[in-house]
GROMACS .gro file of C-alpha atoms in nm:
model
  437
    1MET     CA    1   2.783 -12.033  -5.818
    2GLY     CA    2   2.541 -11.904  -6.032
    3SER     CA    3   2.495 -11.761  -6.373
    4ASP     CA    4   2.472 -11.315  -6.299
    5SER     CA    5   2.791 -11.449  -6.008
    6ILE     CA    6   2.973 -11.580  -6.303
    7THR     CA    7   2.863 -11.314  -6.518
    8MET     CA    8   2.975 -11.017  -6.276
    9ILE     CA    9   3.335 -11.165  -6.189
   10LEU     CA   10   3.369 -11.190  -6.621
   11GLN     CA   11   3.297 -10.778  -6.586
   12LEU     CA   12   3.478 -10.733  -6.377
   13ALA     CA   13   3.827 -10.941  -6.502
   14VAL     CA   14   3.727 -10.714  -6.828
   15MET     CA   15   3.701 -10.397  -6.609
   16ILE     CA   16   4.055 -10.498  -6.487
   17LEU     CA   17   4.236 -10.521  -6.849
   18LEU     CA   18   4.023 -10.180  -6.939
   19ILE     CA   19   4.226 -10.014  -6.685
   20GLY     CA   20   4.604 -10.135  -6.739
   21VAL     CA   21   4.477 -10.085  -7.104
   22SER     CA   22   4.437  -9.727  -6.977
   23ALA     CA   23   4.691  -9.719  -6.788
   24PHE     CA   24   4.939  -9.803  -7.106
   25CYS     CA   25   4.778  -9.576  -7.298
   26SER     CA   26   4.847  -9.263  -7.060
   27SER     CA   27   5.190  -9.419  -6.992
   28ALA     CA   28   5.303  -9.409  -7.313
   29GLU     CA   29   5.139  -9.067  -7.476
   30MET     CA   30   5.318  -8.977  -7.189
   31ALA     CA   31   5.724  -9.136  -7.209
   32LEU     CA   32   5.627  -9.050  -7.623
   33PHE     CA   33   5.568  -8.708  -7.538
   34SER     CA   34   5.876  -8.669  -7.235
   35LEU     CA   35   6.163  -8.706  -7.533
   36SER     CA   36   6.315  -8.366  -7.588
   37ARG     CA   37   6.340  -8.318  -7.966
   38PRO     CA   38   6.688  -8.350  -7.949
   39LYS     CA   39   6.710  -8.769  -7.842
   40VAL     CA   40   6.379  -8.814  -8.123
   41LEU     CA   41   6.591  -8.630  -8.389
   42SER     CA   42   6.862  -8.830  -8.304
   43TYR     CA   43   6.671  -9.209  -8.358
   44LYS     CA   44   6.643  -9.174  -8.715
   45GLU     CA   45   6.957  -9.275  -8.799
   46SER     CA   46   6.905  -9.482  -8.542
   47PRO     CA   47   7.067  -9.840  -8.535
   48VAL     CA   48   6.818  -9.980  -8.277
   49PRO     CA   49   6.457 -10.025  -8.420
   50VAL     CA   50   6.304  -9.956  -8.239
   51ARG     CA   51   6.436  -9.602  -8.204
   52ARG     CA   52   6.349  -9.579  -8.566
   53LEU     CA   53   6.018  -9.673  -8.483
   54ILE     CA   54   5.993  -9.391  -8.231
   55TRP     CA   55   6.103  -9.127  -8.432
   56LYS     CA   56   5.865  -9.231  -8.695
   57LEU     CA   57   5.560  -9.190  -8.368
   58MET     CA   58   5.733  -8.878  -8.286
   59ASP     CA   59   5.780  -8.733  -8.713
   60SER     CA   60   5.415  -8.796  -8.761
   61GLN     CA   61   5.273  -8.683  -8.391
   62SER     CA   62   4.931  -8.538  -8.364
   63ARG     CA   63   4.853  -8.824  -8.515
   64THR     CA   64   5.039  -9.023  -8.270
   65LEU     CA   65   4.857  -8.813  -7.982
   66ILE     CA   66   4.544  -8.869  -8.174
   67THR     CA   67   4.562  -9.206  -8.200
   68ILE     CA   68   4.682  -9.259  -7.783
   69ILE     CA   69   4.382  -9.010  -7.690
   70PHE     CA   70   4.112  -9.228  -7.884
   71CYS     CA   71   4.221  -9.562  -7.721
   72ASN     CA   72   4.210  -9.409  -7.432
   73MET     CA   73   3.882  -9.222  -7.460
   74PHE     CA   74   3.747  -9.617  -7.606
   75VAL     CA   75   3.883  -9.797  -7.292
   76ASN     CA   76   3.738  -9.537  -6.985
   77SER     CA   77   3.411  -9.510  -7.118
   78MET     CA   78   3.370  -9.932  -7.180
   79VAL     CA   79   3.555  -9.927  -6.809
   80SER     CA   80   3.299  -9.665  -6.721
   81MET     CA   81   2.901  -9.864  -6.899
   82LEU     CA   82   3.063 -10.197  -6.732
   83ASP     CA   83   3.090 -10.038  -6.366
   84GLU     CA   84   2.694  -9.861  -6.442
   85THR     CA   85   2.617 -10.271  -6.535
   86LEU     CA   86   2.883 -10.418  -6.272
   87LEU     CA   87   2.683 -10.174  -6.034
   88GLU     CA   88   2.324 -10.225  -6.104
   89LYS     CA   89   2.369 -10.596  -6.055
   90LEU     CA   90   2.471 -10.484  -5.673
   91HIS     CA   91   2.112 -10.368  -5.560
   92LEU     CA   92   2.272 -10.111  -5.381
   93SER     CA   93   2.115  -9.759  -5.251
   94PRO     CA   94   2.088  -9.483  -5.431
   95ALA     CA   95   2.351  -9.307  -5.167
   96ALA     CA   96   2.601  -9.624  -5.193
   97THR     CA   97   2.529  -9.718  -5.628
   98LEU     CA   98   2.716  -9.289  -5.581
   99ALA     CA   99   2.946  -9.293  -5.322
  100ALA     CA  100   3.035  -9.672  -5.524
  101SER     CA  101   3.030  -9.508  -5.904
  102ALA     CA  102   3.247  -9.199  -5.759
  103PHE     CA  103   3.508  -9.446  -5.563
  104SER     CA  104   3.573  -9.631  -5.904
  105GLY     CA  105   3.539  -9.369  -6.104
  106ILE     CA  106   3.711  -9.170  -6.000
  107VAL     CA  107   3.986  -9.280  -5.746
  108ILE     CA  108   4.066  -9.668  -5.912
  109LEU     CA  109   4.027  -9.537  -6.238
  110LEU     CA  110   4.212  -9.180  -6.199
  111LEU     CA  111   4.491  -9.345  -5.971
  112LEU     CA  112   4.614  -9.653  -6.195
  113GLY     CA  113   4.479  -9.616  -6.504
  114GLU     CA  114   4.658  -9.240  -6.536
  115VAL     CA  115   4.837  -9.061  -6.254
  116THR     CA  116   5.014  -9.369  -6.147
  117PRO     CA  117   5.140  -9.516  -6.420
  118MET     CA  118   5.192  -9.175  -6.599
  119THR     CA  119   5.432  -9.065  -6.316
  120ILE     CA  120   5.610  -9.450  -6.366
  121ALA     CA  121   5.628  -9.342  -6.732
  122TYR     CA  122   5.751  -8.981  -6.644
  123VAL     CA  123   6.083  -9.117  -6.472
  124PHE     CA  124   6.108  -9.374  -6.689
  125SER     CA  125   6.026  -9.250  -7.066
  126ASP     CA  126   6.363  -9.347  -7.228
  127LYS     CA  127   6.274  -9.769  -7.137
  128TRP     CA  128   5.889  -9.672  -7.171
  129ALA     CA  129   5.908  -9.539  -7.467
  130GLU     CA  130   6.091  -9.804  -7.606
  131THR     CA  131   5.870 -10.109  -7.457
  132ALA     CA  132   5.542  -9.926  -7.583
  133ALA     CA  133   5.596  -9.854  -7.926
  134ARG     CA  134   5.534 -10.103  -8.116
  135PRO     CA  135   5.211 -10.172  -7.972
  136VAL     CA  136   5.103  -9.778  -8.035
  137TYR     CA  137   5.278  -9.777  -8.422
  138TYR     CA  138   5.014 -10.105  -8.416
  139ALA     CA  139   4.714  -9.879  -8.332
  140TYR     CA  140   4.850  -9.600  -8.514
  141ARG     CA  141   4.796  -9.827  -8.807
  142ILE     CA  142   4.505  -9.940  -8.813
  143LEU     CA  143   4.288  -9.638  -8.666
  144THR     CA  144   4.520  -9.434  -8.974
  145PRO     CA  145   4.210  -9.339  -9.152
  146LEU     CA  146   4.042  -9.194  -8.832
  147THR     CA  147   4.308  -8.980  -8.726
  148ALA     CA  148   4.344  -8.874  -9.070
  149LEU     CA  149   4.072  -8.735  -9.123
  150VAL     CA  150   4.074  -8.580  -8.710
  151GLU     CA  151   4.359  -8.451  -8.780
  152HIS     CA  152   4.240  -8.266  -9.112
  153ALA     CA  153   3.976  -8.120  -8.890
  154CYS     CA  154   4.170  -8.036  -8.614
  155ASN     CA  155   4.467  -7.849  -8.840
  156GLY     CA  156   4.208  -7.669  -8.999
  157ILE     CA  157   4.017  -7.542  -8.698
  158LEU     CA  158   4.423  -7.452  -8.570
  159ASP     CA  159   4.553  -7.258  -8.903
  160LEU     CA  160   4.217  -7.027  -8.865
  161LEU     CA  161   4.346  -6.966  -8.538
  162GLY     CA  162   4.718  -6.902  -8.684
  163HIS     CA  163   4.929  -7.223  -8.615
  164VAL     CA  164   5.289  -7.245  -8.752
  165ARG     CA  165   5.371  -7.568  -8.856
  166ASN     CA  166   5.749  -7.769  -8.874
  167VAL     CA  167   5.863  -7.527  -8.700
  168GLY     CA  168   6.237  -7.596  -8.682
  169LEU     CA  169   6.535  -7.689  -8.338
  170LYS     CA  170   6.622  -7.344  -8.163
  171PRO     CA  171   6.961  -7.212  -8.131
  172GLU     CA  172   6.769  -7.177  -7.761
  173GLU     CA  173   6.698  -7.521  -7.802
  174TYR     CA  174   7.022  -7.658  -7.878
  175LEU     CA  175   7.209  -7.449  -7.617
  176SER     CA  176   6.942  -7.616  -7.344
  177PHE     CA  177   7.019  -7.993  -7.492
  178ILE     CA  178   7.394  -7.902  -7.512
  179GLU     CA  179   7.391  -7.775  -7.044
  180ASN     CA  180   7.181  -8.116  -7.020
  181GLY     CA  181   7.427  -8.328  -7.244
  182VAL     CA  182   7.719  -8.227  -7.012
  183GLU     CA  183   7.554  -8.250  -6.684
  184ARG     CA  184   7.479  -8.596  -6.798
  185GLY     CA  185   7.795  -8.648  -6.927
  186SER     CA  186   7.687  -8.713  -7.247
  187PHE     CA  187   7.920  -8.441  -7.349
  188THR     CA  188   8.269  -8.313  -7.214
  189ALA     CA  189   8.234  -7.911  -7.112
  190GLU     CA  190   8.529  -7.897  -7.351
  191GLU     CA  191   8.301  -8.034  -7.669
  192GLY     CA  192   7.978  -7.838  -7.513
  193LYS     CA  193   8.201  -7.509  -7.583
  194LEU     CA  194   8.274  -7.583  -7.927
  195MET     CA  195   7.934  -7.709  -7.978
  196LYS     CA  196   7.805  -7.329  -7.845
  197GLU     CA  197   8.067  -7.203  -8.051
  198THR     CA  198   7.950  -7.281  -8.341
  199ILE     CA  199   7.574  -7.185  -8.305
  200ALA     CA  200   7.765  -6.871  -8.255
  201LEU     CA  201   7.858  -6.896  -8.610
  202ARG     CA  202   7.459  -6.770  -8.718
  203ARG     CA  203   7.454  -6.480  -8.609
  204LYS     CA  204   7.815  -6.337  -8.681
  205THR     CA  205   7.914  -6.150  -9.018
  206VAL     CA  206   8.115  -6.244  -9.271
  207GLU     CA  207   8.238  -5.872  -9.219
  208SER     CA  208   8.331  -5.917  -8.854
  209VAL     CA  209   8.590  -6.144  -8.936
  210MET     CA  210   8.781  -6.053  -9.312
  211ARG     CA  211   9.039  -5.912  -9.373
  212THR     CA  212   8.923  -5.529  -9.513
  213ARG     CA  213   9.011  -5.368  -9.781
  214SER     CA  214   9.297  -5.155  -9.600
  215GLU     CA  215   9.508  -5.492  -9.580
  216LEU     CA  216   9.453  -5.603  -9.927
  217TYR     CA  217   9.710  -5.606 -10.183
  218TYR     CA  218   9.682  -5.764 -10.555
  219LEU     CA  219   9.862  -5.900 -10.801
  220THR     CA  220   9.800  -5.840 -11.186
  221PRO     CA  221   9.933  -6.083 -11.416
  222GLU     CA  222  10.331  -5.916 -11.526
  223ASP     CA  223  10.456  -5.960 -11.162
  224THR     CA  224  10.713  -6.194 -11.129
  225PRO     CA  225  10.758  -6.454 -10.929
  226GLU     CA  226  10.959  -6.171 -10.711
  227THR     CA  227  10.799  -5.976 -10.684
  228ILE     CA  228  10.496  -6.258 -10.563
  229ARG     CA  229  10.768  -6.286 -10.321
  230ASN     CA  230  10.777  -6.015 -10.145
  231ILE     CA  231  10.485  -5.864 -10.117
  232ILE     CA  232  10.351  -6.251  -9.943
  233ARG     CA  233  10.663  -6.108  -9.697
  234LYS     CA  234  10.666  -5.777  -9.714
  235HIS     CA  235  10.290  -5.815  -9.641
  236ALA     CA  236  10.257  -6.170  -9.507
  237MET     CA  237   9.933  -6.230  -9.709
  238PRO     CA  238   9.837  -6.570  -9.713
  239TYR     CA  239   9.569  -6.504  -9.988
  240LEU     CA  240   9.666  -6.215 -10.274
  241PRO     CA  241   9.349  -6.137 -10.527
  242VAL     CA  242   9.464  -6.148 -10.866
  243SER     CA  243   9.341  -5.867 -11.157
  244ARG     CA  244   9.394  -5.889 -11.513
  245ASP     CA  245   9.293  -5.425 -11.486
  246GLU     CA  246   9.451  -5.369 -11.231
  247ARG     CA  247   9.122  -5.304 -11.042
  248LEU     CA  248   9.083  -5.536 -10.725
  249ASP     CA  249   8.696  -5.466 -10.742
  250ASN     CA  250   8.735  -5.690 -11.091
  251ALA     CA  251   9.003  -5.948 -10.945
  252ASP     CA  252   8.903  -6.227 -11.079
  253ALA     CA  253   9.167  -6.520 -10.947
  254ILE     CA  254   9.321  -6.548 -10.586
  255LEU     CA  255   9.625  -6.677 -10.508
  256SER     CA  256   9.754  -6.894 -10.233
  257ALA     CA  257  10.075  -6.761 -10.039
  258ARG     CA  258  10.144  -7.153  -9.890
  259LEU     CA  259  10.060  -7.331 -10.264
  260PHE     CA  260  10.311  -7.056 -10.457
  261PHE     CA  261  10.558  -7.147 -10.206
  262SER     CA  262  10.577  -7.450 -10.266
  263LEU     CA  263  10.557  -7.468 -10.629
  264PRO     CA  264  10.944  -7.467 -10.816
  265GLU     CA  265  11.098  -7.239 -10.931
  266GLU     CA  266  11.085  -7.308 -11.242
  267ALA     CA  267  10.746  -7.354 -11.167
  268ARG     CA  268  10.668  -7.018 -10.993
  269LYS     CA  269  10.769  -6.824 -11.371
  270ASN     CA  270  10.397  -6.962 -11.440
  271TRP     CA  271  10.202  -6.866 -11.157
  272LEU     CA  272   9.900  -6.755 -11.273
  273HIS     CA  273   9.786  -7.168 -11.455
  274SER     CA  274   9.970  -7.298 -11.194
  275ALA     CA  275   9.799  -7.500 -10.879
  276CYS     CA  276   9.774  -7.195 -10.677
  277VAL     CA  277   9.577  -7.004 -10.793
  278GLN     CA  278   9.181  -7.057 -10.745
  279ASP     CA  279   9.150  -6.945 -11.107
  280HIS     CA  280   8.826  -6.748 -11.022
  281ALA     CA  281   8.720  -6.535 -10.768
  282LEU     CA  282   8.416  -6.621 -10.526
  283PHE     CA  283   8.260  -6.359 -10.404
  284ILE     CA  284   8.043  -6.307 -10.095
  285PRO     CA  285   7.823  -6.053  -9.957
  286GLU     CA  286   8.014  -5.893  -9.634
  287ALA     CA  287   7.671  -5.887  -9.463
  288SER     CA  288   7.607  -6.303  -9.496
  289THR     CA  289   7.643  -6.472  -9.146
  290LEU     CA  290   7.987  -6.716  -9.105
  291GLU     CA  291   7.714  -6.988  -9.166
  292LYS     CA  292   7.649  -6.908  -9.547
  293ALA     CA  293   7.998  -6.830  -9.612
  294LEU     CA  294   8.150  -7.167  -9.489
  295ARG     CA  295   7.918  -7.367  -9.726
  296THR     CA  296   7.901  -7.159 -10.009
  297LEU     CA  297   8.292  -7.204  -9.968
  298LYS     CA  298   8.297  -7.573  -9.965
  299LYS     CA  299   8.033  -7.553 -10.192
  300ALA     CA  300   8.231  -7.411 -10.475
  301ARG     CA  301   8.563  -7.559 -10.296
  302ALA     CA  302   8.692  -7.276 -10.327
  303TYR     CA  303   8.995  -7.194 -10.023
  304ALA     CA  304   8.904  -6.758 -10.018
  305ALA     CA  305   8.660  -6.544 -10.107
  306LEU     CA  306   8.609  -6.154 -10.168
  307ALA     CA  307   8.346  -5.949  -9.945
  308ALA     CA  308   8.115  -5.794 -10.170
  309ASP     CA  309   7.925  -5.474 -10.001
  310GLU     CA  310   7.621  -5.319 -10.062
  311TYR     CA  311   7.745  -5.154 -10.391
  312GLY     CA  312   7.934  -5.398 -10.566
  313ALA     CA  313   8.258  -5.255 -10.462
  314VAL     CA  314   8.540  -5.498 -10.301
  315SER     CA  315   8.548  -5.428  -9.893
  316GLY     CA  316   8.782  -5.774  -9.765
  317LEU     CA  317   8.833  -6.077  -9.785
  318ILE     CA  318   8.747  -6.407  -9.606
  319THR     CA  319   8.888  -6.723  -9.635
  320GLN     CA  320   8.794  -7.085  -9.445
  321GLU     CA  321   9.062  -7.036  -9.143
  322ASP     CA  322   8.945  -6.724  -9.055
  323ILE     CA  323   8.589  -6.892  -9.012
  324PHE     CA  324   8.729  -7.181  -8.814
  325SER     CA  325   8.976  -6.987  -8.634
  326GLU     CA  326   8.692  -6.756  -8.502
  327LEU     CA  327   8.511  -7.052  -8.426
  328ALA     CA  328   8.887  -7.185  -8.172
  329GLY     CA  329   9.022  -6.945  -8.121
  330ARG     CA  330   8.786  -6.834  -7.853
  331SER     CA  331   8.696  -7.309  -7.747
  332VAL     CA  332   9.052  -7.351  -7.698
  333GLU     CA  333   9.177  -7.295  -7.361
  334LEU     CA  334   9.575  -7.132  -7.333
  335ASP     CA  335   9.711  -7.321  -7.149
  336GLU     CA  336   9.571  -7.607  -7.403
  337GLN     CA  337   9.832  -7.410  -7.684
  338THR     CA  338  10.132  -7.585  -7.681
  339GLU     CA  339  10.231  -7.513  -8.016
  340PHE     CA  340  10.249  -7.166  -8.269
  341ASP     CA  341  10.312  -7.035  -8.641
  342VAL     CA  342  10.596  -6.794  -8.670
  343VAL     CA  343  10.641  -6.655  -8.989
  344LYS     CA  344  10.930  -6.364  -9.049
  345VAL     CA  345  10.807  -6.099  -9.294
  346GLY     CA  346  11.088  -5.820  -9.312
  347PRO     CA  347  11.427  -5.714  -9.151
  348ASN     CA  348  11.381  -5.856  -8.784
  349GLN     CA  349  11.004  -5.800  -8.828
  350TRP     CA  350  10.826  -6.152  -8.765
  351MET     CA  351  10.429  -6.263  -8.755
  352PHE     CA  352  10.282  -6.390  -8.449
  353ASP     CA  353   9.980  -6.548  -8.319
  354GLY     CA  354   9.843  -6.304  -8.108
  355MET     CA  355   9.708  -6.553  -7.837
  356ALA     CA  356  10.114  -6.704  -7.837
  357THR     CA  357  10.312  -6.723  -7.510
  358LEU     CA  358  10.520  -6.460  -7.357
  359GLU     CA  359  10.737  -6.760  -7.399
  360PHE     CA  360  10.705  -6.894  -7.728
  361LEU     CA  361  10.850  -6.504  -7.794
  362LYS     CA  362  11.092  -6.471  -7.635
  363SER     CA  363  11.258  -6.832  -7.698
  364THR     CA  364  11.150  -6.800  -8.049
  365LEU     CA  365  11.334  -6.441  -8.043
  366SER     CA  366  11.625  -6.516  -7.776
  367LEU     CA  367  11.501  -6.207  -7.630
  368LYS     CA  368  11.560  -6.190  -7.210
  369ILE     CA  369  11.257  -6.046  -7.014
  370ALA     CA  370  11.160  -6.042  -6.632
  371PRO     CA  371  10.891  -6.344  -6.546
  372GLU     CA  372  10.760  -6.091  -6.391
  373ARG     CA  373  10.779  -5.773  -6.619
  374PHE     CA  374  10.411  -5.865  -6.744
  375SER     CA  375  10.106  -5.991  -6.516
  376ALA     CA  376   9.946  -6.148  -6.882
  377SER     CA  377  10.089  -6.463  -7.018
  378THR     CA  378  10.018  -6.423  -7.415
  379LEU     CA  379  10.111  -6.098  -7.623
  380ASN     CA  380   9.766  -6.011  -7.654
  381GLY     CA  381   9.685  -5.962  -7.299
  382ILE     CA  382  10.031  -5.783  -7.298
  383PHE     CA  383   9.852  -5.544  -7.574
  384CYS     CA  384   9.582  -5.506  -7.320
  385GLU     CA  385   9.803  -5.422  -7.049
  386LEU     CA  386  10.093  -5.173  -7.199
  387GLN     CA  387   9.808  -4.962  -7.408
  388GLY     CA  388   9.512  -5.003  -7.130
  389SER     CA  389   9.236  -5.118  -7.312
  390ILE     CA  390   9.074  -5.278  -7.562
  391PRO     CA  391   9.325  -5.299  -7.921
  392GLN     CA  392   9.170  -5.195  -8.224
  393GLN     CA  393   9.353  -5.234  -8.561
  394GLY     CA  394   9.632  -5.010  -8.641
  395ASP     CA  395   9.692  -4.974  -8.279
  396SER     CA  396  10.094  -5.022  -8.172
  397VAL     CA  397  10.276  -5.074  -7.854
  398SER     CA  398  10.651  -5.109  -7.741
  399PHE     CA  399  10.822  -5.212  -7.437
  400ASP     CA  400  11.227  -5.187  -7.462
  401HIS     CA  401  11.337  -5.192  -7.793
  402VAL     CA  402  11.001  -5.472  -7.841
  403THR     CA  403  10.752  -5.298  -8.161
  404MET     CA  404  10.394  -5.454  -8.147
  405TYR     CA  405  10.143  -5.379  -8.381
  406ALA     CA  406   9.773  -5.512  -8.437
  407HIS     CA  407   9.765  -5.649  -8.769
  408ALA     CA  408   9.451  -5.813  -8.779
  409VAL     CA  409   9.189  -5.813  -8.525
  410SER     CA  410   8.900  -6.032  -8.459
  411GLY     CA  411   8.697  -5.959  -8.165
  412ASN     CA  412   8.829  -5.835  -7.867
  413ARG     CA  413   9.178  -6.001  -7.950
  414ILE     CA  414   9.478  -5.973  -8.176
  415SER     CA  415   9.459  -6.307  -8.465
  416ARG     CA  416   9.751  -6.150  -8.556
  417MET     CA  417  10.066  -5.977  -8.383
  418LEU     CA  418  10.327  -5.763  -8.618
  419VAL     CA  419  10.685  -5.774  -8.355
  420THR     CA  420  10.963  -5.520  -8.507
  421LEU     CA  421  11.295  -5.493  -8.326
  422GLU     CA  422  11.557  -5.284  -8.363
  423PRO     CA  423  11.856  -5.410  -8.469
  424GLY     CA  424  11.998  -5.443  -8.182
  425ASP     CA  425  11.811  -5.746  -8.034
  426ALA     CA  426  11.718  -5.943  -8.270
  427LEU     CA  427  12.057  -6.201  -8.206
  428GLY     CA  428  11.966  -6.494  -8.240
  429ALA     CA  429  11.636  -6.415  -8.385
  430ASP     CA  430  11.679  -6.539  -8.751
  431ILE     CA  431  11.370  -6.728  -8.833
  432GLU     CA  432  11.295  -6.863  -9.183
  433GLY     CA  433  10.950  -7.030  -9.279
  434GLY     CA  434  10.677  -7.061  -9.140
  435SER     CA  435  10.318  -6.970  -9.135
  436VAL     CA  436  10.046  -6.730  -9.070
  437VAL     CA  437   9.741  -6.820  -8.900
   0.00000   0.00000   0.00000
């Protein structure tokens, strides 16, 4: 075998090797850039080192892309030069040389170096991304000076074209990710629903959930424990602002009814300086989103805050419970709710959760109501059935000797319902204690 033949065989072997490198570059690009943004973000704190490496590469994805493209173009150029050298040594006719060049350059390189590996990498993107991450990272480090220069030039051009950098995940992308996760079994349907409701908090404002000013009652430092107890019982207020100058707009503290009742009788006499009082009144704009309001409440370690309108006047009161109930109240299925809270607020008057069942009302107040009387199974549904429209705060309906009053409304449902019985129907309904939700 002559030296020319050996040279041709070596050149052919090198060309095949380069086509393999080209295939690797193409497949690595496809695998890495096929990973969803949420998945890449989840790799940041992954215990698997190669996944953290993927996050590092995709965190600087423009340089990673430049690195892969540069390597691929360099390899393809080398393949083209070797191809021309081999064809010259074959001494073919011009037509045969053109045909062989087209076959090797288009069919072989395109099919084996681009299309096929990219298709395979797309199908197995997760596994192949982990396989390709280390070699790509090594090339990334070696070519950093070059890629930094190219990236700077590209960013300058993109800035001139109005490109916006560092755009975070949009709500639509999160929702799409959640839906895909539910379809693939990553999340249960209930988990997906809860996450969607959490994202929906971004659009809801304090004004849509808060207790309005007309519902509020405030305390003064001179109020006795008995007065406070009567106000809480009568108006079913879990939190009460405290004002030293008898003006709600100047409230400077907030009392928790639950903590007040947990105090011993003797400690209630000094209630203003006890643990039941949040000694600073936190104010939140009523136009704030629930997401911001919850973050503000947690940062201040406050359980409630007063909502203020654009003029600085108190327009309502918002609590952490209100925000959580807005989230969970619409996410939990009715048949999953097995326990409801009730509190007796006055003679023959009880405060119920609007989503409590008719059976719960019957058993709690010892009422006899025929099962076929209503088609709805919840108090909120019965209220709508009797009224024939979506309930508004302050609406009331009656049946037999029972009066139902919409004490608080969240969205299109009653969150707190005041139920009043005529004295003759209150037998067996002597309930003390409980809590308001």
